[in-house]
Amino acid sequence: LLSSLSPTSQHHLLLSSPTVVLFPTLSLLKALGRSPAGSEELSRESALRTLLIFGGLSRIAGLEGDAPIGQDPLLPHESEGLRCLCNTLMLHPSARDLFPVLVMEDKSWVAGIVRLLPVEGAGFLGGRLLFLLTSKPGDIIPELAEKGDVVAALVEVRISSRL
């Protein structure tokens, strides 16, 4: 099932499929990930990359400049993909080792995570991903700190929670 979702497979057209196809497929993967065999498969590099792609982080990063995102911008299948990714990262330390390396391949994934932080609803998924991304020492941590976007997003969260 997962190999058929891979953007490098012959079924890459699923990326442009309607939500009615993607949402149930990613929900099924999320359910599959609750079993040891299924979650082991999801923790592989190709599966993690596929979940990152279907999670819509690149799309979120490209939303109208630096303007704050008002409502949850995630499409239903993107939320499912990110939930599946978070669950896989929680269950498999080896996936947490690989996750920062994969995220560094496409800086828009990091930007998408940061853009989600102050958004009500989606901010929880962004926070989970940020926690899992920084749960082990690595090159991503200084990069996140030096750029300053994470700190600014977290300050925005703090300010909006007081309103």
Short mmCIF file of N, CA and C in Angstrom, two decimals:
data_model
loop_
_atom_site.label_atom_id
_atom_site.label_comp_id
_atom_site.label_asym_id
_atom_site.label_seq_id
_atom_site.Cartn_x
_atom_site.Cartn_y
_atom_site.Cartn_z
N LEU A 1 0.83 -1.19 0.00
CA LEU A 1 0.00 0.00 0.00
C LEU A 1 0.88 1.26 0.00
N LEU A 2 1.87 1.26 0.88
CA LEU A 2 2.72 2.45 0.98
C LEU A 2 3.54 2.66 -0.29
N SER A 3 4.02 1.58 -0.87
CA SER A 3 4.81 1.74 -2.09
C SER A 3 3.98 2.32 -3.22
N SER A 4 2.68 2.06 -3.21
CA SER A 4 1.83 2.63 -4.25
C SER A 4 1.62 4.13 -4.05
N LEU A 5 1.87 4.62 -2.84
CA LEU A 5 1.73 6.05 -2.56
C LEU A 5 3.00 6.83 -2.83
N SER A 6 4.09 6.13 -2.95
CA SER A 6 5.37 6.80 -3.11
C SER A 6 5.36 7.71 -4.34
N PRO A 7 5.79 8.97 -4.16
CA PRO A 7 5.79 9.90 -5.28
C PRO A 7 6.72 9.47 -6.41
N THR A 8 7.63 8.55 -6.15
CA THR A 8 8.53 8.10 -7.19
C THR A 8 7.97 6.88 -7.92
N SER A 9 6.87 6.34 -7.43
CA SER A 9 6.28 5.17 -8.06
C SER A 9 5.46 5.58 -9.27
N GLN A 10 4.97 4.58 -9.96
CA GLN A 10 4.12 4.85 -11.12
C GLN A 10 2.78 5.44 -10.72
N HIS A 11 2.46 5.42 -9.43
CA HIS A 11 1.19 5.94 -8.94
C HIS A 11 1.32 7.34 -8.38
N HIS A 12 2.34 8.08 -8.82
CA HIS A 12 2.57 9.42 -8.30
C HIS A 12 1.39 10.36 -8.56
N LEU A 13 0.47 9.96 -9.42
CA LEU A 13 -0.69 10.79 -9.69
C LEU A 13 -1.59 10.92 -8.47
N LEU A 14 -1.40 10.06 -7.47
CA LEU A 14 -2.18 10.19 -6.24
C LEU A 14 -1.97 11.53 -5.58
N LEU A 15 -0.81 12.15 -5.81
CA LEU A 15 -0.56 13.46 -5.23
C LEU A 15 -1.60 14.48 -5.69
N SER A 16 -2.09 14.30 -6.89
CA SER A 16 -3.10 15.24 -7.40
C SER A 16 -4.51 14.66 -7.28
N SER A 17 -4.65 13.54 -6.60
CA SER A 17 -5.96 12.93 -6.42
C SER A 17 -6.80 13.75 -5.46
N PRO A 18 -8.10 13.63 -5.59
CA PRO A 18 -8.97 14.35 -4.66
C PRO A 18 -8.89 13.77 -3.26
N THR A 19 -9.27 14.59 -2.31
CA THR A 19 -9.23 14.19 -0.90
C THR A 19 -10.04 12.92 -0.66
N VAL A 20 -11.07 12.70 -1.45
CA VAL A 20 -11.89 11.50 -1.24
C VAL A 20 -11.09 10.23 -1.42
N VAL A 21 -9.99 10.29 -2.14
CA VAL A 21 -9.12 9.12 -2.31
C VAL A 21 -8.00 9.14 -1.26
N LEU A 22 -7.40 10.29 -1.06
CA LEU A 22 -6.24 10.38 -0.18
C LEU A 22 -6.59 10.21 1.30
N PHE A 23 -7.66 10.83 1.74
CA PHE A 23 -7.99 10.77 3.16
C PHE A 23 -8.19 9.34 3.65
N PRO A 24 -9.03 8.53 2.99
CA PRO A 24 -9.20 7.16 3.50
C PRO A 24 -7.92 6.33 3.38
N THR A 25 -7.12 6.60 2.36
CA THR A 25 -5.87 5.86 2.20
C THR A 25 -4.91 6.17 3.34
N LEU A 26 -4.77 7.44 3.67
CA LEU A 26 -3.87 7.82 4.76
C LEU A 26 -4.45 7.41 6.12
N SER A 27 -5.75 7.41 6.26
CA SER A 27 -6.37 6.91 7.49
C SER A 27 -6.07 5.42 7.67
N LEU A 28 -6.12 4.70 6.57
CA LEU A 28 -5.79 3.27 6.61
C LEU A 28 -4.34 3.07 7.02
N LEU A 29 -3.44 3.88 6.47
CA LEU A 29 -2.03 3.80 6.86
C LEU A 29 -1.85 4.12 8.34
N LYS A 30 -2.60 5.10 8.83
CA LYS A 30 -2.51 5.45 10.24
C LYS A 30 -2.95 4.26 11.11
N ALA A 31 -4.02 3.59 10.71
CA ALA A 31 -4.48 2.41 11.44
C ALA A 31 -3.47 1.27 11.34
N LEU A 32 -2.90 1.09 10.15
CA LEU A 32 -1.89 0.07 9.95
C LEU A 32 -0.68 0.32 10.85
N GLY A 33 -0.37 1.57 11.05
CA GLY A 33 0.77 1.95 11.87
C GLY A 33 0.63 1.62 13.34
N ARG A 34 -0.56 1.22 13.75
CA ARG A 34 -0.76 0.84 15.15
C ARG A 34 -0.30 -0.59 15.43
N SER A 35 -0.03 -1.35 14.38
CA SER A 35 0.49 -2.71 14.57
C SER A 35 2.01 -2.67 14.46
N PRO A 36 2.71 -3.57 15.16
CA PRO A 36 4.18 -3.56 15.08
C PRO A 36 4.71 -3.70 13.65
N ALA A 37 4.13 -4.60 12.87
CA ALA A 37 4.62 -4.80 11.51
C ALA A 37 4.34 -3.57 10.64
N GLY A 38 3.17 -2.99 10.78
CA GLY A 38 2.82 -1.82 9.99
C GLY A 38 3.65 -0.62 10.35
N SER A 39 3.86 -0.41 11.65
CA SER A 39 4.64 0.76 12.05
C SER A 39 6.11 0.60 11.68
N GLU A 40 6.58 -0.63 11.66
CA GLU A 40 7.97 -0.87 11.23
C GLU A 40 8.14 -0.47 9.77
N GLU A 41 7.17 -0.80 8.95
CA GLU A 41 7.21 -0.44 7.53
C GLU A 41 7.14 1.08 7.36
N LEU A 42 6.31 1.73 8.16
CA LEU A 42 6.16 3.18 8.06
C LEU A 42 7.41 3.93 8.53
N SER A 43 8.26 3.28 9.31
CA SER A 43 9.45 3.95 9.83
C SER A 43 10.62 3.94 8.84
N ARG A 44 10.43 3.34 7.70
CA ARG A 44 11.49 3.31 6.68
C ARG A 44 11.60 4.68 5.99
N GLU A 45 12.78 4.94 5.45
CA GLU A 45 13.05 6.25 4.84
C GLU A 45 12.04 6.62 3.77
N SER A 46 11.74 5.71 2.86
CA SER A 46 10.82 6.03 1.77
C SER A 46 9.42 6.33 2.29
N ALA A 47 8.99 5.63 3.32
CA ALA A 47 7.66 5.86 3.89
C ALA A 47 7.62 7.21 4.61
N LEU A 48 8.65 7.52 5.37
CA LEU A 48 8.69 8.82 6.06
C LEU A 48 8.68 9.97 5.06
N ARG A 49 9.44 9.82 3.99
CA ARG A 49 9.47 10.86 2.96
C ARG A 49 8.09 11.02 2.33
N THR A 50 7.43 9.91 2.05
CA THR A 50 6.09 9.95 1.46
C THR A 50 5.11 10.64 2.40
N LEU A 51 5.18 10.34 3.69
CA LEU A 51 4.28 10.98 4.65
C LEU A 51 4.56 12.49 4.74
N LEU A 52 5.83 12.87 4.65
CA LEU A 52 6.16 14.30 4.64
C LEU A 52 5.55 14.99 3.42
N ILE A 53 5.63 14.34 2.30
CA ILE A 53 5.07 14.92 1.07
C ILE A 53 3.55 15.05 1.19
N PHE A 54 2.90 13.98 1.61
CA PHE A 54 1.44 14.02 1.72
C PHE A 54 0.96 14.89 2.88
N GLY A 55 1.85 15.23 3.79
CA GLY A 55 1.49 16.10 4.92
C GLY A 55 1.28 17.55 4.53
N GLY A 56 1.65 17.93 3.33
CA GLY A 56 1.37 19.27 2.84
C GLY A 56 2.24 20.38 3.39
N LEU A 57 3.36 20.03 4.01
CA LEU A 57 4.19 21.06 4.63
C LEU A 57 4.78 22.03 3.61
N SER A 58 5.12 21.55 2.43
CA SER A 58 5.63 22.45 1.39
C SER A 58 4.55 23.44 0.97
N ARG A 59 3.33 22.96 0.84
CA ARG A 59 2.22 23.85 0.47
C ARG A 59 1.99 24.89 1.54
N ILE A 60 2.03 24.49 2.80
CA ILE A 60 1.81 25.40 3.92
C ILE A 60 2.91 26.46 3.95
N ALA A 61 4.15 26.03 3.70
CA ALA A 61 5.28 26.98 3.72
C ALA A 61 5.11 28.06 2.66
N GLY A 62 4.46 27.73 1.57
CA GLY A 62 4.31 28.67 0.48
C GLY A 62 3.07 29.55 0.54
N LEU A 63 2.30 29.44 1.61
CA LEU A 63 1.08 30.25 1.72
C LEU A 63 1.43 31.71 1.94
N GLU A 64 1.07 32.55 1.05
CA GLU A 64 1.15 34.01 1.10
C GLU A 64 2.15 34.61 2.08
N GLY A 65 3.39 34.46 1.77
CA GLY A 65 4.45 35.13 2.51
C GLY A 65 4.48 34.85 4.00
N ASP A 66 4.77 35.89 4.76
CA ASP A 66 4.92 35.74 6.21
C ASP A 66 3.65 36.07 6.97
N ALA A 67 2.57 36.34 6.27
CA ALA A 67 1.32 36.68 6.95
C ALA A 67 0.86 35.50 7.81
N PRO A 68 0.33 35.79 9.01
CA PRO A 68 -0.15 34.70 9.85
C PRO A 68 -1.30 33.97 9.16
N ILE A 69 -1.36 32.68 9.41
CA ILE A 69 -2.42 31.86 8.86
C ILE A 69 -3.55 31.86 9.88
N GLY A 70 -4.73 32.30 9.48
CA GLY A 70 -5.85 32.43 10.41
C GLY A 70 -6.46 31.11 10.83
N GLN A 71 -6.88 30.32 9.89
CA GLN A 71 -7.55 29.06 10.19
C GLN A 71 -6.62 27.91 9.85
N ASP A 72 -7.01 26.73 10.32
CA ASP A 72 -6.25 25.53 10.03
C ASP A 72 -6.17 25.33 8.52
N PRO A 73 -4.97 25.45 7.93
CA PRO A 73 -4.84 25.36 6.48
C PRO A 73 -4.70 23.94 5.96
N LEU A 74 -4.60 22.97 6.86
CA LEU A 74 -4.36 21.60 6.42
C LEU A 74 -5.63 21.00 5.82
N LEU A 75 -5.45 20.35 4.69
CA LEU A 75 -6.53 19.58 4.10
C LEU A 75 -6.70 18.31 4.92
N PRO A 76 -7.85 17.68 4.90
CA PRO A 76 -8.06 16.49 5.74
C PRO A 76 -7.01 15.40 5.53
N HIS A 77 -6.63 15.15 4.28
CA HIS A 77 -5.64 14.10 4.06
C HIS A 77 -4.26 14.53 4.56
N GLU A 78 -3.97 15.82 4.53
CA GLU A 78 -2.68 16.30 5.04
C GLU A 78 -2.61 16.11 6.56
N SER A 79 -3.69 16.40 7.25
CA SER A 79 -3.73 16.16 8.70
C SER A 79 -3.50 14.69 9.02
N GLU A 80 -4.15 13.82 8.26
CA GLU A 80 -3.98 12.38 8.48
C GLU A 80 -2.54 11.96 8.23
N GLY A 81 -1.94 12.49 7.17
CA GLY A 81 -0.55 12.16 6.86
C GLY A 81 0.39 12.60 7.97
N LEU A 82 0.17 13.80 8.52
CA LEU A 82 1.02 14.29 9.61
C LEU A 82 0.78 13.53 10.90
N ARG A 83 -0.47 13.16 11.16
CA ARG A 83 -0.75 12.33 12.36
C ARG A 83 -0.05 10.98 12.25
N CYS A 84 -0.12 10.39 11.08
CA CYS A 84 0.54 9.11 10.86
C CYS A 84 2.05 9.26 11.04
N LEU A 85 2.61 10.33 10.52
CA LEU A 85 4.03 10.61 10.68
C LEU A 85 4.40 10.76 12.15
N CYS A 86 3.62 11.54 12.89
CA CYS A 86 3.88 11.74 14.32
C CYS A 86 3.82 10.42 15.08
N ASN A 87 2.81 9.62 14.80
CA ASN A 87 2.68 8.33 15.49
C ASN A 87 3.86 7.42 15.20
N THR A 88 4.28 7.40 13.95
CA THR A 88 5.43 6.57 13.56
C THR A 88 6.69 7.05 14.27
N LEU A 89 6.89 8.35 14.32
CA LEU A 89 8.08 8.90 14.99
C LEU A 89 8.06 8.60 16.48
N MET A 90 6.89 8.62 17.08
CA MET A 90 6.78 8.30 18.52
C MET A 90 7.13 6.84 18.79
N LEU A 91 6.73 5.95 17.90
CA LEU A 91 6.90 4.51 18.12
C LEU A 91 8.29 3.99 17.78
N HIS A 92 9.01 4.67 16.92
CA HIS A 92 10.28 4.14 16.44
C HIS A 92 11.43 5.12 16.59
N PRO A 93 12.33 4.86 17.54
CA PRO A 93 13.50 5.72 17.70
C PRO A 93 14.33 5.83 16.42
N SER A 94 14.39 4.76 15.64
CA SER A 94 15.17 4.81 14.40
C SER A 94 14.56 5.82 13.43
N ALA A 95 13.24 5.96 13.44
CA ALA A 95 12.59 6.95 12.59
C ALA A 95 12.92 8.37 13.06
N ARG A 96 13.02 8.54 14.39
CA ARG A 96 13.39 9.86 14.92
C ARG A 96 14.83 10.21 14.56
N ASP A 97 15.69 9.21 14.41
CA ASP A 97 17.06 9.46 13.96
C ASP A 97 17.08 9.92 12.51
N LEU A 98 16.24 9.34 11.70
CA LEU A 98 16.20 9.62 10.28
C LEU A 98 15.43 10.89 9.93
N PHE A 99 14.45 11.23 10.74
CA PHE A 99 13.55 12.36 10.47
C PHE A 99 14.28 13.68 10.22
N PRO A 100 15.21 14.11 11.07
CA PRO A 100 15.90 15.38 10.82
C PRO A 100 16.69 15.38 9.51
N VAL A 101 17.26 14.25 9.17
CA VAL A 101 18.03 14.15 7.92
C VAL A 101 17.09 14.35 6.73
N LEU A 102 15.93 13.72 6.78
CA LEU A 102 14.96 13.86 5.70
C LEU A 102 14.44 15.28 5.60
N VAL A 103 14.14 15.87 6.73
CA VAL A 103 13.59 17.23 6.74
C VAL A 103 14.59 18.23 6.16
N MET A 104 15.87 17.98 6.37
CA MET A 104 16.89 18.87 5.84
C MET A 104 16.98 18.80 4.31
N GLU A 105 16.44 17.73 3.71
CA GLU A 105 16.43 17.61 2.25
C GLU A 105 15.58 18.68 1.59
N ASP A 106 14.53 19.10 2.27
CA ASP A 106 13.60 20.07 1.69
C ASP A 106 13.27 21.09 2.78
N LYS A 107 13.89 22.24 2.71
CA LYS A 107 13.73 23.27 3.75
C LYS A 107 12.28 23.74 3.87
N SER A 108 11.48 23.53 2.83
CA SER A 108 10.07 23.94 2.93
C SER A 108 9.32 23.10 3.96
N TRP A 109 9.80 21.88 4.22
CA TRP A 109 9.16 21.05 5.25
C TRP A 109 9.34 21.69 6.62
N VAL A 110 10.55 22.18 6.89
CA VAL A 110 10.80 22.87 8.16
C VAL A 110 9.96 24.14 8.23
N ALA A 111 9.94 24.90 7.15
CA ALA A 111 9.16 26.13 7.13
C ALA A 111 7.68 25.85 7.33
N GLY A 112 7.19 24.77 6.78
CA GLY A 112 5.78 24.39 6.96
C GLY A 112 5.47 24.06 8.41
N ILE A 113 6.37 23.34 9.06
CA ILE A 113 6.19 23.01 10.48
C ILE A 113 6.11 24.30 11.30
N VAL A 114 7.03 25.21 11.04
CA VAL A 114 7.08 26.48 11.79
C VAL A 114 5.82 27.31 11.50
N ARG A 115 5.36 27.34 10.26
CA ARG A 115 4.15 28.10 9.92
C ARG A 115 2.92 27.56 10.63
N LEU A 116 2.91 26.26 10.94
CA LEU A 116 1.75 25.66 11.61
C LEU A 116 1.70 25.98 13.10
N LEU A 117 2.82 26.29 13.71
CA LEU A 117 2.88 26.46 15.17
C LEU A 117 1.83 27.41 15.74
N PRO A 118 1.65 28.62 15.21
CA PRO A 118 0.69 29.53 15.84
C PRO A 118 -0.76 29.34 15.37
N VAL A 119 -1.02 28.33 14.55
CA VAL A 119 -2.35 28.13 13.99
C VAL A 119 -3.18 27.24 14.92
N GLU A 120 -4.34 27.74 15.29
CA GLU A 120 -5.21 26.96 16.15
C GLU A 120 -5.60 25.66 15.45
N GLY A 121 -5.52 24.56 16.15
CA GLY A 121 -5.82 23.26 15.57
C GLY A 121 -4.57 22.61 15.00
N ALA A 122 -4.06 23.17 13.92
CA ALA A 122 -2.88 22.62 13.25
C ALA A 122 -1.62 22.83 14.08
N GLY A 123 -1.64 23.80 14.98
CA GLY A 123 -0.47 24.08 15.82
C GLY A 123 -0.05 22.91 16.67
N PHE A 124 -1.03 22.09 17.07
CA PHE A 124 -0.69 20.91 17.87
C PHE A 124 0.17 19.95 17.05
N LEU A 125 -0.21 19.70 15.80
CA LEU A 125 0.59 18.83 14.94
C LEU A 125 1.96 19.44 14.67
N GLY A 126 1.99 20.75 14.42
CA GLY A 126 3.27 21.43 14.22
C GLY A 126 4.16 21.31 15.44
N GLY A 127 3.58 21.48 16.63
CA GLY A 127 4.34 21.35 17.87
C GLY A 127 4.87 19.94 18.08
N ARG A 128 4.03 18.95 17.79
CA ARG A 128 4.48 17.55 17.92
C ARG A 128 5.65 17.29 16.98
N LEU A 129 5.53 17.75 15.74
CA LEU A 129 6.60 17.53 14.77
C LEU A 129 7.88 18.25 15.19
N LEU A 130 7.74 19.47 15.69
CA LEU A 130 8.91 20.22 16.14
C LEU A 130 9.58 19.51 17.31
N PHE A 131 8.78 19.02 18.25
CA PHE A 131 9.32 18.27 19.39
C PHE A 131 10.08 17.03 18.89
N LEU A 132 9.45 16.27 18.00
CA LEU A 132 10.08 15.05 17.50
C LEU A 132 11.31 15.35 16.66
N LEU A 133 11.30 16.47 15.97
CA LEU A 133 12.43 16.89 15.15
C LEU A 133 13.64 17.25 16.02
N THR A 134 13.37 17.80 17.19
CA THR A 134 14.46 18.26 18.06
C THR A 134 14.68 17.35 19.27
N SER A 135 14.09 16.17 19.26
CA SER A 135 14.21 15.27 20.41
C SER A 135 15.58 14.62 20.52
N LYS A 136 16.38 14.71 19.47
CA LYS A 136 17.73 14.17 19.49
C LYS A 136 18.68 15.25 18.98
N PRO A 137 19.90 15.29 19.50
CA PRO A 137 20.86 16.30 19.03
C PRO A 137 21.11 16.14 17.53
N GLY A 138 21.26 17.27 16.86
CA GLY A 138 21.54 17.22 15.43
C GLY A 138 21.73 18.60 14.85
N ASP A 139 22.08 18.64 13.57
CA ASP A 139 22.35 19.90 12.88
C ASP A 139 21.12 20.78 12.73
N ILE A 140 19.95 20.19 12.82
CA ILE A 140 18.72 20.96 12.62
C ILE A 140 18.48 21.94 13.77
N ILE A 141 18.91 21.59 14.97
CA ILE A 141 18.63 22.42 16.14
C ILE A 141 19.31 23.79 16.04
N PRO A 142 20.61 23.86 15.78
CA PRO A 142 21.22 25.19 15.63
C PRO A 142 20.60 25.98 14.47
N GLU A 143 20.27 25.28 13.41
CA GLU A 143 19.68 25.97 12.26
C GLU A 143 18.33 26.59 12.64
N LEU A 144 17.53 25.86 13.38
CA LEU A 144 16.23 26.38 13.82
C LEU A 144 16.42 27.57 14.77
N ALA A 145 17.39 27.46 15.65
CA ALA A 145 17.62 28.53 16.63
C ALA A 145 18.19 29.79 15.98
N GLU A 146 19.13 29.61 15.07
CA GLU A 146 19.77 30.76 14.44
C GLU A 146 18.84 31.53 13.52
N LYS A 147 17.97 30.84 12.84
CA LYS A 147 17.06 31.51 11.91
C LYS A 147 16.04 32.37 12.66
N GLY A 148 15.60 31.91 13.83
CA GLY A 148 14.71 32.72 14.66
C GLY A 148 13.23 32.56 14.40
N ASP A 149 12.85 31.87 13.33
CA ASP A 149 11.43 31.71 13.00
C ASP A 149 10.66 30.93 14.07
N VAL A 150 11.31 29.92 14.64
CA VAL A 150 10.64 29.11 15.66
C VAL A 150 10.35 29.95 16.90
N VAL A 151 11.32 30.72 17.31
CA VAL A 151 11.13 31.58 18.49
C VAL A 151 10.01 32.58 18.23
N ALA A 152 10.00 33.19 17.06
CA ALA A 152 8.95 34.16 16.71
C ALA A 152 7.57 33.48 16.70
N ALA A 153 7.49 32.27 16.15
CA ALA A 153 6.21 31.55 16.10
C ALA A 153 5.74 31.19 17.51
N LEU A 154 6.67 30.78 18.36
CA LEU A 154 6.30 30.42 19.73
C LEU A 154 5.87 31.65 20.53
N VAL A 155 6.50 32.79 20.29
CA VAL A 155 6.08 34.03 20.94
C VAL A 155 4.67 34.40 20.47
N GLU A 156 4.42 34.21 19.18
CA GLU A 156 3.08 34.49 18.65
C GLU A 156 2.02 33.58 19.30
N VAL A 157 2.38 32.31 19.52
CA VAL A 157 1.47 31.38 20.19
C VAL A 157 1.18 31.87 21.61
N ARG A 158 2.23 32.27 22.29
CA ARG A 158 2.09 32.74 23.68
C ARG A 158 1.20 33.98 23.74
N ILE A 159 1.42 34.91 22.85
CA ILE A 159 0.63 36.15 22.84
C ILE A 159 -0.83 35.84 22.52
N SER A 160 -1.07 35.01 21.50
CA SER A 160 -2.45 34.71 21.11
C SER A 160 -3.18 33.90 22.17
N SER A 161 -2.46 33.13 22.98
CA SER A 161 -3.12 32.35 24.03
C SER A 161 -3.57 33.24 25.17
N ARG A 162 -3.02 34.43 25.27
CA ARG A 162 -3.43 35.37 26.33
C ARG A 162 -4.62 36.22 25.94
N LEU A 163 -4.94 36.25 24.65
CA LEU A 163 -6.05 37.09 24.17
C LEU A 163 -7.39 36.48 24.45
#
